[in-house]
Every structure is written in C-alpha cells, then in structure tokens.
CSV table of C-alpha atoms and ligand atoms in Angstrom, one decimal:
chain,number,residue,atom,x,y,z
A,1,UNK,CA,-31.1,-11.0,-38.3
A,2,UNK,CA,-28.8,-9.6,-35.6
A,3,UNK,CA,-25.6,-11.7,-35.3
A,4,UNK,CA,-25.0,-13.5,-31.7
A,5,UNK,CA,-22.7,-11.6,-29.0
A,6,UNK,CA,-19.2,-12.5,-29.2
A,7,UNK,CA,-18.1,-15.1,-26.5
A,8,UNK,CA,-15.8,-14.2,-23.6
A,9,UNK,CA,-14.7,-15.6,-20.1
A,10,UNK,CA,-14.0,-13.7,-17.1
A,11,UNK,CA,-11.8,-15.3,-14.2
A,12,UNK,CA,-11.5,-13.5,-10.8
A,13,UNK,CA,-14.8,-11.8,-9.4
A,14,UNK,CA,-12.9,-9.8,-6.8
A,15,UNK,CA,-13.3,-6.1,-5.6
A,16,UNK,CA,-12.4,-4.9,-9.0
A,17,UNK,CA,-12.9,-8.1,-11.3
A,18,UNK,CA,-16.5,-7.8,-10.8
A,19,UNK,CA,-17.5,-4.5,-12.0
A,20,UNK,CA,-15.2,-5.1,-15.0
A,21,UNK,CA,-17.1,-8.4,-15.7
A,22,UNK,CA,-20.4,-6.7,-15.2
A,23,UNK,CA,-19.6,-4.3,-18.2
A,24,UNK,CA,-18.5,-7.3,-20.1
A,25,UNK,CA,-21.6,-9.0,-19.4
A,26,UNK,CA,-23.8,-6.3,-21.3
A,27,UNK,CA,-22.4,-6.8,-24.6
A,28,UNK,CA,-20.9,-10.5,-24.4
A,29,UNK,CA,-22.1,-13.8,-24.0
A,30,UNK,CA,-20.0,-14.4,-20.7
A,31,UNK,CA,-18.9,-17.2,-18.7
A,32,UNK,CA,-17.3,-16.6,-15.1
A,33,UNK,CA,-15.3,-18.7,-13.0
A,34,UNK,CA,-14.5,-17.6,-9.2
A,35,UNK,CA,-12.6,-19.5,-6.7
A,36,UNK,CA,-15.0,-19.1,-4.2
A,37,UNK,CA,-18.2,-20.4,-6.6
A,38,UNK,CA,-20.8,-18.6,-4.6
A,39,UNK,CA,-19.6,-15.3,-5.5
A,40,UNK,CA,-19.9,-16.5,-9.4
A,41,UNK,CA,-23.1,-17.6,-8.8
A,42,UNK,CA,-24.6,-14.4,-7.3
A,43,UNK,CA,-22.9,-12.6,-10.1
A,44,UNK,CA,-24.7,-14.8,-12.6
A,45,UNK,CA,-27.9,-14.0,-10.9
A,46,UNK,CA,-27.3,-10.2,-11.4
A,47,UNK,CA,-25.9,-10.1,-14.9
A,48,UNK,CA,-26.5,-12.1,-18.1
A,49,UNK,CA,-23.6,-14.6,-17.3
A,50,UNK,CA,-23.1,-18.3,-16.9
A,51,UNK,CA,-21.0,-20.1,-14.3
A,52,UNK,CA,-18.1,-22.6,-15.2
A,53,UNK,CA,-17.4,-25.4,-13.0
A,54,UNK,CA,-13.6,-25.4,-13.5
A,55,UNK,CA,-10.9,-22.7,-15.3
A,56,UNK,CA,-10.8,-25.4,-17.9
A,57,UNK,CA,-14.5,-25.2,-18.7
A,58,UNK,CA,-14.4,-21.3,-18.6
A,59,UNK,CA,-11.8,-21.4,-21.1
A,60,UNK,CA,-13.3,-23.9,-23.5
A,61,UNK,CA,-14.6,-22.4,-26.7
A,62,UNK,CA,-14.0,-18.8,-25.5
A,63,UNK,CA,-11.8,-16.6,-28.2
A,64,UNK,CA,-11.1,-14.1,-25.3
A,65,UNK,CA,-10.3,-15.1,-21.6
A,66,UNK,CA,-10.0,-12.0,-18.9
A,67,UNK,CA,-8.4,-12.7,-15.4
A,68,UNK,CA,-8.1,-10.6,-12.6
A,69,UNK,CA,-6.3,-12.2,-9.7
A,70,UNK,CA,-4.1,-10.8,-6.8
A,71,UNK,CA,-0.8,-11.7,-8.4
A,72,UNK,CA,0.7,-13.4,-11.6
A,73,UNK,CA,1.6,-16.5,-9.3
A,74,UNK,CA,-2.2,-17.3,-8.8
A,75,UNK,CA,-2.7,-17.0,-12.6
A,76,UNK,CA,0.3,-19.2,-13.3
A,77,UNK,CA,-1.2,-21.9,-10.9
A,78,UNK,CA,-4.7,-21.3,-12.5
A,79,UNK,CA,-3.3,-22.5,-16.1
A,80,UNK,CA,-1.9,-25.8,-14.5
A,81,UNK,CA,-3.6,-29.4,-14.3
A,82,UNK,CA,-6.2,-31.1,-16.2
A,83,UNK,CA,-9.0,-28.9,-14.7
A,84,UNK,CA,-6.5,-25.5,-15.5
A,85,UNK,CA,-7.2,-22.8,-17.7
A,86,UNK,CA,-5.0,-23.7,-20.4
A,87,UNK,CA,-6.2,-27.2,-21.1
A,88,UNK,CA,-9.3,-25.3,-22.2
A,89,UNK,CA,-7.8,-22.7,-24.3
A,90,UNK,CA,-8.0,-23.6,-28.1
A,91,UNK,CA,-5.3,-22.0,-30.5
A,92,UNK,CA,-6.2,-18.6,-31.7
A,93,UNK,CA,-7.4,-17.6,-28.3
A,94,UNK,CA,-6.4,-14.5,-26.5
A,95,UNK,CA,-5.9,-14.1,-22.8
A,96,UNK,CA,-6.2,-10.7,-21.3
A,97,UNK,CA,-4.6,-10.5,-17.6
A,98,UNK,CA,-5.8,-7.7,-15.6
A,99,UNK,CA,-4.3,-8.8,-12.4
A,100,UNK,CA,-1.5,-6.1,-11.3
A,101,UNK,CA,1.3,-9.0,-11.8
A,102,UNK,CA,4.9,-8.9,-12.5
A,103,UNK,CA,6.4,-8.5,-15.6
A,104,UNK,CA,9.0,-11.9,-15.2
A,105,UNK,CA,6.0,-13.9,-14.7
A,106,UNK,CA,4.2,-12.6,-17.4
A,107,UNK,CA,6.9,-13.1,-20.0
A,108,UNK,CA,7.1,-16.9,-18.7
A,109,UNK,CA,3.4,-17.2,-19.3
A,110,UNK,CA,3.0,-15.4,-22.6
A,111,UNK,CA,5.9,-17.8,-23.9
A,112,UNK,CA,4.1,-20.9,-22.3
A,113,UNK,CA,0.9,-20.2,-24.3
A,114,UNK,CA,2.6,-19.1,-27.6
A,115,UNK,CA,3.8,-22.8,-27.6
A,116,UNK,CA,0.1,-23.6,-28.5
A,117,UNK,CA,-0.9,-20.7,-30.5
A,118,UNK,CA,-2.6,-18.7,-27.4
A,119,UNK,CA,-1.6,-14.8,-27.6
A,120,UNK,CA,-1.3,-13.2,-24.1
A,121,UNK,CA,-1.3,-9.4,-23.0
A,122,UNK,CA,-0.7,-7.9,-19.4
A,123,UNK,CA,-3.7,-5.2,-19.2
A,124,UNK,CA,-3.5,-4.2,-15.4
A,125,UNK,CA,-5.9,-1.4,-14.6
A,126,UNK,CA,-6.0,1.8,-12.7
A,127,UNK,CA,-9.0,3.9,-11.2
A,128,UNK,CA,-10.2,1.9,-8.5
A,129,UNK,CA,-13.4,0.1,-7.9
A,130,UNK,CA,-15.4,3.3,-8.7
A,131,UNK,CA,-13.4,3.7,-11.9
A,132,UNK,CA,-14.3,0.2,-12.7
A,133,UNK,CA,-18.0,0.6,-11.8
A,134,UNK,CA,-18.1,3.6,-14.1
A,135,UNK,CA,-16.3,1.9,-17.0
A,136,UNK,CA,-13.6,4.6,-17.0
A,137,UNK,CA,-10.4,2.6,-16.0
A,138,UNK,CA,-7.1,3.5,-17.5
A,139,UNK,CA,-5.6,0.1,-18.9
A,140,UNK,CA,-1.9,-0.3,-19.5
A,141,UNK,CA,-1.1,-2.7,-22.1
A,142,UNK,CA,2.1,-5.0,-22.6
A,143,UNK,CA,1.8,-7.1,-25.8
A,144,UNK,CA,2.8,-7.3,-29.5
A,145,UNK,CA,1.0,-4.7,-31.7
A,146,UNK,CA,-1.2,-7.3,-33.1
A,147,UNK,CA,-2.6,-8.8,-29.8
A,148,UNK,CA,-3.1,-5.1,-28.8
A,149,UNK,CA,-5.2,-4.3,-31.6
A,150,UNK,CA,-7.3,-7.6,-30.8
A,151,UNK,CA,-7.3,-6.6,-27.2
A,152,UNK,CA,-8.6,-3.0,-27.3
A,153,UNK,CA,-12.3,-3.6,-28.3
A,154,UNK,CA,-12.6,-5.8,-25.5
A,155,UNK,CA,-10.9,-3.5,-22.9
A,156,UNK,CA,-12.9,-0.8,-24.2
A,157,UNK,CA,-15.9,-2.4,-22.1
A,158,UNK,CA,-14.7,-0.9,-18.7
A,159,UNK,CA,-11.6,1.1,-20.2
A,160,UNK,CA,-11.7,4.8,-20.9
A,161,UNK,CA,-7.9,5.1,-21.9
A,162,UNK,CA,-6.1,2.1,-23.2
A,163,UNK,CA,-2.4,2.6,-23.8
A,164,UNK,CA,0.0,0.2,-25.4
A,165,UNK,CA,3.1,0.6,-23.5
A,166,UNK,CA,5.3,-2.0,-25.1
A,167,UNK,CA,5.8,-5.9,-25.3
A,168,UNK,CA,4.6,-8.1,-22.5
A,169,UNK,CA,5.6,-7.0,-19.1
A,170,UNK,CA,5.4,-3.3,-20.0
A,171,UNK,CA,1.9,-2.7,-18.4
A,172,UNK,CA,2.9,-4.5,-15.5
A,173,UNK,CA,6.0,-2.5,-14.8
A,174,UNK,CA,4.2,0.8,-15.6
A,175,UNK,CA,1.3,-0.1,-13.1
A,176,UNK,CA,3.8,-1.0,-10.3
A,177,UNK,CA,5.5,2.2,-10.5
A,178,UNK,CA,2.3,4.1,-10.6
A,179,UNK,CA,1.3,2.2,-7.4
A,180,UNK,CA,4.6,2.8,-5.8
A,181,UNK,CA,4.0,6.4,-6.3
A,182,UNK,CA,0.2,6.1,-4.7
A,183,UNK,CA,1.9,4.2,-1.7
A,184,UNK,CA,4.7,6.9,-1.6
A,185,UNK,CA,2.0,9.9,-1.6
A,186,UNK,CA,-0.2,8.0,0.9
A,187,UNK,CA,2.6,7.8,3.6
A,188,UNK,CA,3.6,11.2,3.0
A,189,UNK,CA,0.2,12.7,3.3
A,190,UNK,CA,-0.2,10.8,6.5
A,191,UNK,CA,3.0,12.0,8.2
A,192,UNK,CA,2.2,15.8,6.8
A,193,UNK,CA,-0.9,15.7,8.2
A,194,UNK,CA,-0.2,14.3,11.5
A,195,UNK,CA,2.4,16.9,11.9
A,196,UNK,CA,-0.2,19.9,10.9
A,197,UNK,CA,-3.0,18.2,13.1
A,198,UNK,CA,-0.6,18.0,16.1
A,199,UNK,CA,0.4,21.8,15.3
A,200,UNK,CA,-3.2,22.8,15.5
A,201,UNK,CA,-3.8,23.8,11.9
A,202,UNK,CA,-7.4,23.0,11.1
A,203,UNK,CA,-6.9,19.9,8.5
A,204,UNK,CA,-10.2,20.5,6.5
A,205,UNK,CA,-8.6,23.9,5.6
A,206,UNK,CA,-5.3,22.5,5.1
A,207,UNK,CA,-6.7,20.0,2.6
A,208,UNK,CA,-8.5,22.7,0.7
A,209,UNK,CA,-5.0,24.7,0.3
A,210,UNK,CA,-3.0,21.7,-0.4
A,211,UNK,CA,-5.4,20.9,-3.5
A,212,UNK,CA,-5.0,24.4,-4.6
A,213,UNK,CA,-1.0,24.0,-4.2
A,214,UNK,CA,1.9,22.1,-5.8
A,215,UNK,CA,1.8,19.3,-3.2
A,216,UNK,CA,-1.6,17.7,-4.2
A,217,UNK,CA,-1.8,14.4,-5.4
A,218,UNK,CA,-4.7,11.6,-5.9
A,219,UNK,CA,-4.4,11.0,-2.3
A,220,UNK,CA,-5.1,14.5,-1.3
A,221,UNK,CA,-7.6,15.2,-4.2
A,222,UNK,CA,-9.6,11.7,-4.0
A,223,UNK,CA,-8.9,9.7,-1.0
A,224,UNK,CA,-8.3,11.8,1.9
A,225,UNK,CA,-11.4,13.9,2.3
A,226,UNK,CA,-14.0,11.4,3.3
A,227,UNK,CA,-11.4,8.5,4.0
A,228,UNK,CA,-9.0,10.1,6.5
A,229,UNK,CA,-10.4,13.5,7.4
A,230,UNK,CA,-14.1,11.7,7.5
A,231,UNK,CA,-12.7,8.8,9.3
A,232,UNK,CA,-14.8,6.6,6.8
A,233,UNK,CA,-12.0,4.0,5.7
A,234,UNK,CA,-13.7,1.9,3.4
A,235,UNK,CA,-12.3,-1.4,1.9
A,236,UNK,CA,-12.0,-1.2,-1.5
A,237,UNK,CA,-8.3,-2.1,-2.6
A,238,UNK,CA,-6.4,-4.0,0.1
A,239,UNK,CA,-3.2,-2.5,1.3
A,240,UNK,CA,-1.8,-6.4,1.0
A,241,UNK,CA,-2.2,-5.8,-2.7
A,242,UNK,CA,-0.5,-2.4,-2.7
A,243,UNK,CA,2.5,-3.8,-0.8
A,244,UNK,CA,2.9,-6.5,-3.3
A,245,UNK,CA,2.9,-3.6,-6.3
A,246,UNK,CA,5.6,-1.9,-4.4
A,247,UNK,CA,7.7,-5.3,-4.2
A,248,UNK,CA,7.2,-5.5,-8.0
A,249,UNK,CA,8.5,-2.0,-8.5
A,250,UNK,CA,11.4,-2.9,-6.4
A,251,UNK,CA,12.3,-5.8,-8.4
A,252,UNK,CA,12.1,-3.4,-11.7
A,253,UNK,CA,14.5,-0.7,-10.2
A,254,UNK,CA,16.7,-3.7,-9.1
A,255,UNK,CA,16.7,-5.3,-12.6
A,256,UNK,CA,17.3,-2.0,-14.2
A,257,UNK,CA,20.3,-0.8,-11.9
A,258,UNK,CA,18.3,2.3,-10.6
A,259,UNK,CA,19.4,3.4,-6.7
A,260,UNK,CA,15.9,4.1,-5.3
A,261,UNK,CA,16.7,4.7,-1.6
A,262,UNK,CA,13.1,6.2,-1.1
A,263,UNK,CA,11.4,3.3,-2.7
A,264,UNK,CA,13.0,0.8,-0.8
A,265,UNK,CA,11.8,2.6,2.4
A,266,UNK,CA,8.3,3.0,1.0
A,267,UNK,CA,8.4,-0.8,0.5
A,268,UNK,CA,9.7,-1.5,4.1
A,269,UNK,CA,6.9,0.6,5.7
A,270,UNK,CA,4.3,-1.2,3.7
A,271,UNK,CA,5.6,-4.4,4.5
A,272,UNK,CA,5.6,-3.4,8.2
A,273,UNK,CA,1.8,-1.9,7.8
A,274,UNK,CA,0.7,-5.3,6.2
A,275,UNK,CA,2.1,-7.2,9.1
A,276,UNK,CA,0.6,-5.2,11.3
A,277,UNK,CA,-2.9,-4.7,9.9
A,278,UNK,CA,-3.4,-7.8,8.2
A,279,UNK,CA,-4.7,-9.1,4.7
A,280,UNK,CA,-7.9,-7.3,4.7
A,281,UNK,CA,-7.0,-3.7,5.7
A,282,UNK,CA,-7.5,-1.1,3.0
A,283,UNK,CA,-4.5,0.8,1.7
A,284,UNK,CA,-5.4,4.2,2.9
A,285,UNK,CA,-5.3,2.6,6.4
A,286,UNK,CA,-1.5,2.8,6.5
A,287,UNK,CA,-2.3,6.3,7.6
A,288,UNK,CA,-3.9,4.9,10.8
A,289,UNK,CA,-0.5,3.3,11.9
A,290,UNK,CA,1.1,6.9,11.3
A,291,UNK,CA,-1.8,8.2,13.4
A,292,UNK,CA,-1.1,5.7,16.1
A,293,UNK,CA,2.5,6.2,16.3
A,294,UNK,CA,2.0,9.9,16.5
A,295,UNK,CA,-0.8,9.9,18.9
A,296,UNK,CA,-3.1,12.1,16.7
A,297,UNK,CA,-6.1,11.5,14.6
A,298,UNK,CA,-6.3,13.5,11.4
A,299,UNK,CA,-10.0,14.5,11.3
A,300,UNK,CA,-12.1,17.5,10.6
B,401,LIG,P1,-9.6,-9.1,-4.3
B,401,LIG,O1,-8.8,-9.7,-2.9
B,401,LIG,O2,-10.8,-8.5,-3.9
B,401,LIG,O3,-10.2,-10.3,-4.9
B,401,LIG,C1,-9.2,-11.3,-5.7
B,401,LIG,C2,-10.1,-12.4,-6.6
B,401,LIG,O4,-8.8,-13.4,-7.0
B,401,LIG,C3,-11.0,-12.9,-5.9
B,401,LIG,O5,-11.9,-13.2,-7.1
B,401,LIG,C4,-10.2,-14.4,-5.3
B,401,LIG,O6,-11.2,-15.4,-5.5
B,401,LIG,C5,-9.3,-14.7,-6.6
B,401,LIG,N1,-8.2,-15.4,-6.2
B,401,LIG,C6,-7.6,-15.2,-4.9
B,401,LIG,N2,-6.6,-16.2,-4.8
B,401,LIG,C7,-6.9,-17.0,-5.6
B,401,LIG,C8,-6.2,-18.1,-6.1
B,401,LIG,N3,-5.3,-18.8,-5.7
B,401,LIG,N4,-6.8,-18.9,-7.2
B,401,LIG,C9,-7.8,-18.4,-7.7
B,401,LIG,N5,-8.4,-17.2,-7.6
B,401,LIG,C10,-7.9,-16.6,-6.4
B,401,LIG,O7,-8.5,-8.2,-5.1
B,401,LIG,P2,-9.1,-6.8,-6.3
B,401,LIG,O8,-10.1,-7.7,-7.3
B,401,LIG,O9,-9.2,-6.0,-5.4
B,401,LIG,O10,-7.7,-6.9,-7.0
B,401,LIG,C11,-7.4,-7.8,-8.2
B,401,LIG,C12,-6.1,-7.4,-8.9
B,401,LIG,O11,-6.6,-6.1,-9.4
B,401,LIG,C13,-5.1,-7.3,-8.0
B,401,LIG,O12,-3.7,-7.6,-8.9
B,401,LIG,C14,-4.8,-5.6,-7.7
B,401,LIG,O13,-3.6,-5.4,-7.2
B,401,LIG,C15,-5.6,-5.1,-9.1
B,401,LIG,N6,-6.0,-4.0,-8.7
B,401,LIG,C16,-7.2,-3.7,-7.7
B,401,LIG,C17,-7.7,-2.5,-7.6
B,401,LIG,C18,-8.9,-2.1,-6.5
B,401,LIG,O14,-9.1,-0.7,-6.4
B,401,LIG,N7,-9.3,-3.0,-5.9
B,401,LIG,C19,-7.4,-1.1,-8.5
B,401,LIG,C20,-6.3,-1.7,-9.5
B,401,LIG,C21,-5.8,-2.9,-9.5
B,401,LIG,P3,-12.0,-15.4,-4.0
B,401,LIG,O15,-13.4,-15.0,-4.4
B,401,LIG,O16,-12.4,-17.0,-4.0
B,401,LIG,O17,-11.5,-15.0,-2.9
C-alpha cells in the first residue's frame, strides 16, 4: 500500500505564496491559512488543500510549516496569542519562512521557537511570480546544517537552486542585497533610457544593444521589453515590498560598518516612489516617475 503524503501547512497566499503553495499541494497533504479567508478558500477549490480557520489550526499536526508574508514583523505577530501559529506547533516541527524578511527579527523568532523544540530557517526566494509558477525559484537559506537538510526536500517543490548561506538570518541578508541591486538597476535603467529616448536613439534597438553589451542586467534582459518599452506595467511584485528590501539591506550595511552612499540614495529614491505611487504599484513602475520628471515615455 502506498504511504500517505506528508503533511504541511502554508500561510500567506499572496502573489508569490500562492503559486509556491500550489506546487506543495501536488505532493503533500496541505492545509492553508490566509488573512483574507476567501483567498484560501479559492485556493483550496483549485488545489487539493484544506483551509484552516486560524494560524493555530494550520500549525496543529503539521510537521512542516511554510510562511510567505510581507515582512518578518507580520510573521512575529502571526505567532502570538491563543489562536497564533506558535500555539499550534508541536516540538519537532519545522518552520520555513519564505518571506523576504530581516535577519534580526528572524534570529529572535528562531530563539523563541527553539525554546519549545521547533526548528526555524529563513528561506527567501528569488525568481518572481513566473519562477514560482514554473517551480524554478532560487532559495537562499539561513539555518543550522541539520535544519537545512530537513528543509531542502520541502523547498525542492518550488525551488531549483537551493543554497545554504549560513546561520539563521543569512538567507535574508543575501535576499536584501540581491533586491537592492535589482532596485539600483531599475533606477539606472530608467534614467539611462529616458536620456536615450530624449536624445532620439530608438529604444528598442538600444535595448538589443545593451543586452549584447556589458551594462545589461536582469532589468534589461527580463523586465524592460514588455513592461517599459511595451508599456504593460503588470503588477507582480509590489514596489512597497522592494522598498522594504532596500531598507533591510541598509540595516545590514550600517550593522557591518560599510559606507554605502549609493545604496542609501537608492533607498531614498524608493521611499519617495512608494510615497508617490502608493502600496499597490509594481516595482518597475519606479521608472514611470523618472519618465514623468524627464517629460518622456520610454516606448518603442
Ligand atoms: P502580497 O502582498 O501579494 O501578499 C502578502 C501576503 O501576506 C498575503 O497572503 C496577505 O494576506 C498576507 N498578509 C499581509 N499582511 C498580513 C498580516 N498582517 N497578517 C497575516 N497575513 C498578512 O506579497 P507577495 O506574495 O508578493 O510577497 C510575499 C513575500 O515574498 C514578501 O516578503 C516579498 O518581498 C517576497 N517576494 C515576492 C516576490 C514577488 O514577485 N511577488 C518575489 C520574491 C519575494 P491577504 O490576502 O489577506 O492580503
């Protein structure tokens, strides 16, 4: 007789959490919880998953729990209280946090959970919603070696490259720096291409040349063609979340004593963009502010 599928719980069915959870539902006995319950119910109708009424219920009887929330602060609050996740977790359980969170809060959460025998790993992901759908995410793990060994087979459901970077917090540090370089490239691309557009250089041709030259980046190779030059601006990753990532990286450069004038400027510009464009704008829309200030549209 075939053995029953392993149990797991997933909390946080947002833009990226939902396709990650869909992969887990294919091979595991999955229970889901989402703050807006209707989203969890919709997910359960489409995937083989059950809906939990509270975070505590989601965690009860689950040897593995995966969370994907906006920041570590939301995870910390989700643990609290009689209906909180921590109340449901049994000794021996494993909490994998796929939030792009911050190292200090994660270390605090790990110490708190270790108090009753629950292991924790920070496991932020990269690859966007399309990578989550394809199951090809890069996963950056901060944990002790034994926890990483337990986490890997679970993370393989949606991750292609799964890397252990060091103790708890190391995954979040890596992710924050990665995303700060993404934010930097978005702004640099926008400023450079606004100037090219105003100078009368055909931007489609310019993009082709850039992508065959040394200034290319993920922004120029994967984001610019449809989103900027095509003017599509889909909303897949909120600018507010990228601004949060830059803030986490700025905490890291301060903590480590690295002078980082460029990254501080990127942080300032993204804080401004968040204030102007609001909580729902997509990260690439930062370029729309550059276009507005320059009085040009980068289309072609
Ligand atoms: P979304 O804003 O789409 O979703 C956020 C999720 O968190 C929703 O399920 C939301 O519930 C839930 N949530 C928000 N606030 C609370 C709260 N106070 N308590 C409980 N649940 C809450 O974010 P994403 O899915 O895009 O991002 C999630 C994480 O993954 C972030 O840290 C982000 O930086 C990271 N990430 C995102 C990528 C992307 O391409 N989108 C790529 C890589 C990393 P509700 O449905 O009720 O709003």
